[in-house]
PDB file of C-alpha atoms and ligand atoms in Angstrom:
ATOM      1  CA  MET A   1      19.017   6.956   2.529  1.00 56.00           C
ATOM      2  CA  SER A   2      18.496   3.173   2.525  1.00 82.00           C
ATOM      3  CA  GLN A   3      16.738   1.015   0.019  1.00 93.00           C
ATOM      4  CA  PRO A   4      12.921   1.435   0.057  1.00 98.00           C
ATOM      5  CA  LEU A   5      11.130  -1.687   1.295  1.00 98.00           C
ATOM      6  CA  VAL A   6       7.587  -0.446   0.710  1.00 98.00           C
ATOM      7  CA  GLY A   7       6.241   0.877  -2.555  1.00 98.00           C
ATOM      8  CA  VAL A   8       3.344   3.247  -1.978  1.00 98.00           C
ATOM      9  CA  VAL A   9       1.398   3.677  -5.208  1.00 98.00           C
ATOM     10  CA  MET A  10      -1.709   5.734  -5.849  1.00 98.00           C
ATOM     11  CA  GLY A  11      -3.914   6.039  -8.893  1.00 98.00           C
ATOM     12  CA  SER A  12      -4.057   9.833  -8.986  1.00 97.00           C
ATOM     13  CA  LYS A  13      -2.559  12.878  -7.349  1.00 97.00           C
ATOM     14  CA  THR A  14      -6.054  13.431  -5.950  1.00 97.00           C
ATOM     15  CA  ASP A  15      -5.406  10.374  -3.728  1.00 98.00           C
ATOM     16  CA  ALA A  16      -2.351  11.981  -2.135  1.00 98.00           C
ATOM     17  CA  GLU A  17      -4.051  13.468   0.910  1.00 98.00           C
ATOM     18  CA  ILE A  18      -5.517  10.133   2.046  1.00 98.00           C
ATOM     19  CA  MET A  19      -2.370   8.171   1.196  1.00 98.00           C
ATOM     20  CA  GLN A  20      -0.317  10.599   3.265  1.00 98.00           C
ATOM     21  CA  SER A  21      -1.728   8.763   6.300  1.00 98.00           C
ATOM     22  CA  ALA A  22       0.084   5.598   5.186  1.00 98.00           C
ATOM     23  CA  ILE A  23       3.265   7.517   4.438  1.00 98.00           C
ATOM     24  CA  ASP A  24       3.188   9.193   7.862  1.00 98.00           C
ATOM     25  CA  VAL A  25       2.906   5.809   9.624  1.00 98.00           C
ATOM     26  CA  LEU A  26       5.764   4.331   7.591  1.00 98.00           C
ATOM     27  CA  THR A  27       7.908   7.377   8.336  1.00 98.00           C
ATOM     28  CA  ALA A  28       7.088   7.237  12.049  1.00 97.00           C
ATOM     29  CA  MET A  29       8.222   3.610  12.197  1.00 97.00           C
ATOM     30  CA  GLY A  30      11.390   4.309  10.216  1.00 98.00           C
ATOM     31  CA  ILE A  31      10.324   2.115   7.287  1.00 98.00           C
ATOM     32  CA  GLU A  32      11.987   3.178   4.041  1.00 98.00           C
ATOM     33  CA  HIS A  33       9.460   3.711   1.259  1.00 98.00           C
ATOM     34  CA  GLU A  34       8.997   5.211  -2.175  1.00 98.00           C
ATOM     35  CA  VAL A  35       5.892   6.985  -3.451  1.00 98.00           C
ATOM     36  CA  SER A  36       4.559   6.835  -7.029  1.00 98.00           C
ATOM     37  CA  ILE A  37       1.478   7.975  -8.899  1.00 98.00           C
ATOM     38  CA  ILE A  38       0.489   5.347 -11.454  1.00 98.00           C
ATOM     39  CA  SER A  39      -2.915   4.860 -13.005  1.00 98.00           C
ATOM     40  CA  ALA A  40      -3.981   1.369 -14.048  1.00 97.00           C
ATOM     41  CA  HIS A  41      -6.108   2.813 -16.859  1.00 96.00           C
ATOM     42  CA  ARG A  42      -4.261   6.008 -17.855  1.00 97.00           C
ATOM     43  CA  THR A  43      -0.718   4.603 -17.615  1.00 97.00           C
ATOM     44  CA  PRO A  44      -1.105   0.801 -17.801  1.00 98.00           C
ATOM     45  CA  ASP A  45       2.413   0.236 -19.158  1.00 98.00           C
ATOM     46  CA  LYS A  46       3.852   2.099 -16.194  1.00 98.00           C
ATOM     47  CA  ALA A  47       1.780  -0.054 -13.796  1.00 98.00           C
ATOM     48  CA  LYS A  48       3.097  -3.228 -15.422  1.00 98.00           C
ATOM     49  CA  GLN A  49       6.678  -2.042 -15.366  1.00 98.00           C
ATOM     50  CA  TYR A  50       6.472  -0.837 -11.776  1.00 98.00           C
ATOM     51  CA  ALA A  51       5.165  -4.172 -10.514  1.00 98.00           C
ATOM     52  CA  GLN A  52       7.486  -6.281 -12.650  1.00 98.00           C
ATOM     53  CA  THR A  53      10.608  -4.473 -11.417  1.00 98.00           C
ATOM     54  CA  ALA A  54       9.553  -3.899  -7.806  1.00 98.00           C
ATOM     55  CA  ARG A  55      11.177  -7.014  -6.341  1.00 98.00           C
ATOM     56  CA  GLU A  56      14.497  -6.497  -8.102  1.00 97.00           C
ATOM     57  CA  ARG A  57      14.516  -2.912  -6.815  1.00 97.00           C
ATOM     58  CA  GLY A  58      14.256  -4.266  -3.251  1.00 98.00           C
ATOM     59  CA  ILE A  59      10.569  -3.582  -2.625  1.00 98.00           C
ATOM     60  CA  GLU A  60       9.010  -6.229  -0.338  1.00 98.00           C
ATOM     61  CA  VAL A  61       5.445  -4.928   0.080  1.00 99.00           C
ATOM     62  CA  ILE A  62       3.286  -2.740  -2.173  1.00 99.00           C
ATOM     63  CA  ILE A  63       0.560  -0.476  -0.798  1.00 99.00           C
ATOM     64  CA  ALA A  64      -1.813   0.623  -3.551  1.00 99.00           C
ATOM     65  CA  GLY A  65      -4.510   3.245  -3.073  1.00 98.00           C
ATOM     66  CA  ALA A  66      -7.166   3.747  -5.732  1.00 98.00           C
ATOM     67  CA  GLY A  67     -10.667   5.117  -6.062  1.00 98.00           C
ATOM     68  CA  MET A  68     -13.785   4.427  -8.104  1.00 97.00           C
ATOM     69  CA  ALA A  69     -13.280   1.299 -10.287  1.00 97.00           C
ATOM     70  CA  ALA A  70      -9.998   0.878  -8.362  1.00 98.00           C
ATOM     71  CA  HIS A  71      -8.286  -1.739 -10.459  1.00 98.00           C
ATOM     72  CA  LEU A  72      -4.755  -0.565  -9.560  1.00 98.00           C
ATOM     73  CA  PRO A  73      -4.135  -3.001  -6.649  1.00 98.00           C
ATOM     74  CA  GLY A  74      -5.349  -5.980  -8.675  1.00 98.00           C
ATOM     75  CA  VAL A  75      -3.374  -4.980 -11.756  1.00 98.00           C
ATOM     76  CA  LEU A  76      -0.175  -4.553  -9.741  1.00 98.00           C
ATOM     77  CA  ALA A  77      -0.812  -7.916  -8.039  1.00 98.00           C
ATOM     78  CA  SER A  78      -1.197  -9.529 -11.453  1.00 98.00           C
ATOM     79  CA  TRP A  79       2.359  -8.497 -12.406  1.00 98.00           C
ATOM     80  CA  THR A  80       4.185  -9.397  -9.184  1.00 98.00           C
ATOM     81  CA  THR A  81       4.223 -12.051  -6.486  1.00 98.00           C
ATOM     82  CA  LEU A  82       4.957  -9.461  -3.797  1.00 98.00           C
ATOM     83  CA  PRO A  83       2.118  -8.879  -1.323  1.00 98.00           C
ATOM     84  CA  VAL A  84      -0.176  -6.028  -2.401  1.00 99.00           C
ATOM     85  CA  ILE A  85      -2.265  -4.146   0.158  1.00 99.00           C
ATOM     86  CA  GLY A  86      -5.136  -2.190  -1.365  1.00 98.00           C
ATOM     87  CA  VAL A  87      -6.665   0.961   0.072  1.00 98.00           C
ATOM     88  CA  PRO A  88     -10.049   2.127  -1.271  1.00 98.00           C
ATOM     89  CA  MET A  89     -10.130   5.911  -1.693  1.00 98.00           C
ATOM     90  CA  ALA A  90     -13.202   7.796  -0.523  1.00 95.00           C
ATOM     91  CA  SER A  91     -13.545   9.476  -3.914  1.00 90.00           C
ATOM     92  CA  GLY A  92     -16.236   9.734  -6.567  1.00 89.00           C
ATOM     93  CA  GLU A  93     -20.017   9.727  -6.270  1.00 95.00           C
ATOM     94  CA  LEU A  94     -20.047   6.530  -4.190  1.00 96.00           C
ATOM     95  CA  LYS A  95     -17.468   7.806  -1.677  1.00 96.00           C
ATOM     96  CA  GLY A  96     -15.303   4.710  -1.784  1.00 97.00           C
ATOM     97  CA  VAL A  97     -17.939   1.966  -1.615  1.00 98.00           C
ATOM     98  CA  ASP A  98     -17.231   1.291  -5.297  1.00 98.00           C
ATOM     99  CA  ALA A  99     -13.472   1.081  -4.663  1.00 98.00           C
ATOM    100  CA  LEU A 100     -14.002  -1.100  -1.587  1.00 98.00           C
ATOM    101  CA  TYR A 101     -15.997  -3.651  -3.567  1.00 98.00           C
ATOM    102  CA  SER A 102     -13.589  -3.479  -6.473  1.00 98.00           C
ATOM    103  CA  ILE A 103     -10.515  -4.133  -4.319  1.00 98.00           C
ATOM    104  CA  VAL A 104     -12.018  -6.679  -1.940  1.00 98.00           C
ATOM    105  CA  GLN A 105     -13.727  -8.720  -4.647  1.00 98.00           C
ATOM    106  CA  MET A 106     -10.628 -10.095  -6.363  1.00 98.00           C
ATOM    107  CA  PRO A 107     -11.484 -13.376  -8.049  1.00 97.00           C
ATOM    108  CA  ALA A 108      -9.766 -16.434  -6.566  1.00 98.00           C
ATOM    109  CA  GLY A 109      -6.157 -16.879  -7.588  1.00 98.00           C
ATOM    110  CA  ILE A 110      -4.541 -13.445  -7.279  1.00 98.00           C
ATOM    111  CA  PRO A 111      -4.821 -12.059  -3.729  1.00 98.00           C
ATOM    112  CA  VAL A 112      -5.029  -8.402  -2.715  1.00 98.00           C
ATOM    113  CA  ALA A 113      -5.349  -7.489   0.952  1.00 98.00           C
ATOM    114  CA  CYS A 114      -8.112  -4.904   1.304  1.00 98.00           C
ATOM    115  CA  MET A 115      -8.152  -2.268   4.024  1.00 98.00           C
ATOM    116  CA  ALA A 116     -10.956   0.062   5.146  1.00 98.00           C
ATOM    117  CA  ILE A 117     -12.029   3.057   3.038  1.00 98.00           C
ATOM    118  CA  GLY A 118      -9.990   6.231   3.450  1.00 98.00           C
ATOM    119  CA  SER A 119      -7.334   7.269   5.906  1.00 98.00           C
ATOM    120  CA  ALA A 120      -8.116   4.510   8.446  1.00 98.00           C
ATOM    121  CA  GLY A 121      -7.389   2.014   5.684  1.00 98.00           C
ATOM    122  CA  ALA A 122      -4.276   3.894   4.619  1.00 98.00           C
ATOM    123  CA  LYS A 123      -2.925   3.809   8.190  1.00 98.00           C
ATOM    124  CA  ASN A 124      -3.750   0.129   8.558  1.00 98.00           C
ATOM    125  CA  ALA A 125      -2.052  -0.625   5.241  1.00 99.00           C
ATOM    126  CA  ALA A 126       1.168   0.749   6.688  1.00 99.00           C
ATOM    127  CA  TYR A 127       0.720  -1.216   9.931  1.00 98.00           C
ATOM    128  CA  LEU A 128       0.047  -4.413   7.988  1.00 99.00           C
ATOM    129  CA  ALA A 129       3.147  -3.744   5.897  1.00 99.00           C
ATOM    130  CA  ALA A 130       5.088  -3.396   9.167  1.00 98.00           C
ATOM    131  CA  GLU A 131       3.730  -6.748  10.366  1.00 98.00           C
ATOM    132  CA  ILE A 132       4.775  -8.430   7.107  1.00 98.00           C
ATOM    133  CA  LEU A 133       8.215  -6.804   7.053  1.00 98.00           C
ATOM    134  CA  GLY A 134       8.639  -7.573  10.749  1.00 98.00           C
ATOM    135  CA  LEU A 135       8.765 -11.284   9.935  1.00 98.00           C
ATOM    136  CA  LYS A 136      12.198 -10.643   8.408  1.00 98.00           C
ATOM    137  CA  HIS A 137      13.348  -7.243   9.666  1.00 98.00           C
ATOM    138  CA  GLU A 138      13.968  -7.214  13.405  1.00 98.00           C
ATOM    139  CA  LYS A 139      14.195  -3.423  13.603  1.00 98.00           C
ATOM    140  CA  ILE A 140      10.767  -3.012  12.002  1.00 98.00           C
ATOM    141  CA  ARG A 141       9.247  -5.678  14.267  1.00 98.00           C
ATOM    142  CA  ARG A 142      10.570  -3.812  17.288  1.00 98.00           C
ATOM    143  CA  ALA A 143       9.245  -0.455  16.020  1.00 98.00           C
ATOM    144  CA  TYR A 144       5.832  -2.006  15.380  1.00 98.00           C
ATOM    145  CA  GLU A 145       5.738  -3.724  18.775  1.00 98.00           C
ATOM    146  CA  LYS A 146       6.648  -0.417  20.415  1.00 97.00           C
ATOM    147  CA  TYR A 147       3.705   1.223  18.667  1.00 97.00           C
ATOM    148  CA  ARG A 148       1.384  -1.596  19.786  1.00 97.00           C
ATOM    149  CA  SER A 149       2.566  -1.442  23.385  1.00 96.00           C
ATOM    150  CA  GLU A 150       1.992   2.339  23.421  1.00 94.00           C
ATOM    151  CA  LEU A 151      -1.649   1.695  22.520  1.00 93.00           C
ATOM    152  CA  GLN A 152      -2.085   0.026  25.901  1.00 91.00           C
ATOM    153  CA  GLY A 153      -1.835   3.429  27.536  1.00 76.00           C
ATOM    154  CA  THR A 154      -4.544   5.035  25.383  1.00 71.00           C
TER     155      THR A 154
HETATM  156  C1  RP5 B 201      -8.694   6.527  -9.660  1.00 80.62           C
HETATM  157  O1  RP5 B 201      -9.774   7.314  -9.958  1.00 80.62           O
HETATM  158  C2  RP5 B 201      -7.846   7.279  -8.687  1.00 80.62           C
HETATM  159  O2  RP5 B 201      -7.295   6.393  -7.753  1.00 80.62           O
HETATM  160  C3  RP5 B 201      -8.762   8.288  -8.058  1.00 80.62           C
HETATM  161  O3  RP5 B 201      -9.137   7.929  -6.735  1.00 80.62           O
HETATM  162  C4  RP5 B 201      -9.976   8.292  -8.964  1.00 80.62           C
HETATM  163  C5  RP5 B 201     -10.205   9.612  -9.609  1.00 80.62           C
HETATM  164  O4  RP5 B 201      -9.015  10.048 -10.234  1.00 80.62           O
HETATM  165  P1  RP5 B 201      -8.863  11.517 -10.810  1.00 80.62           P
HETATM  166  O5  RP5 B 201      -9.863  11.635 -11.918  1.00 80.62           O
HETATM  167  O6  RP5 B 201      -9.154  12.465  -9.668  1.00 80.62           O
HETATM  168  O7  RP5 B 201      -7.447  11.641 -11.270  1.00 80.62           O
HETATM  169  O8  RP5 B 201      -7.951   6.268 -10.805  1.00 80.62           O
END
């Protein structure tokens, strides 16, 4: 097994079903990834350590799914200069609108890319990660371009 390039992080095990959509896309494109459950409010030290060590562990892009107040993507982004792609979970009473606003409304200075709510966002997070990684990794660029060209027939 090669070195993971994408770190998929979610705030709770209850996010796993939605985040599986991102994992499935990464797997289909042959992009090595690791999966972690880290809560920005329940395990803040773990969030800090994960983000601070991600680059030295070979991670190049972080995908972070979180629901409700959804501070995980922003907290991870605060501890690393790797790109962080946030996915708002469709959880809680507001069904992800809260998480969407939380993730998309990062104050100027620390960017977080924000995808759509739920599994569409999780899939797009993986495709965006492929686009970013494709700038450097020829094999990933080719896998992503193959996927895009197959869309022409749909
Ligand atoms: C966030 O709060 C998680 O990302 C999850 O979407 C939401 C609810 O978490 P649980 O109470 O189900 O663990 O931290």
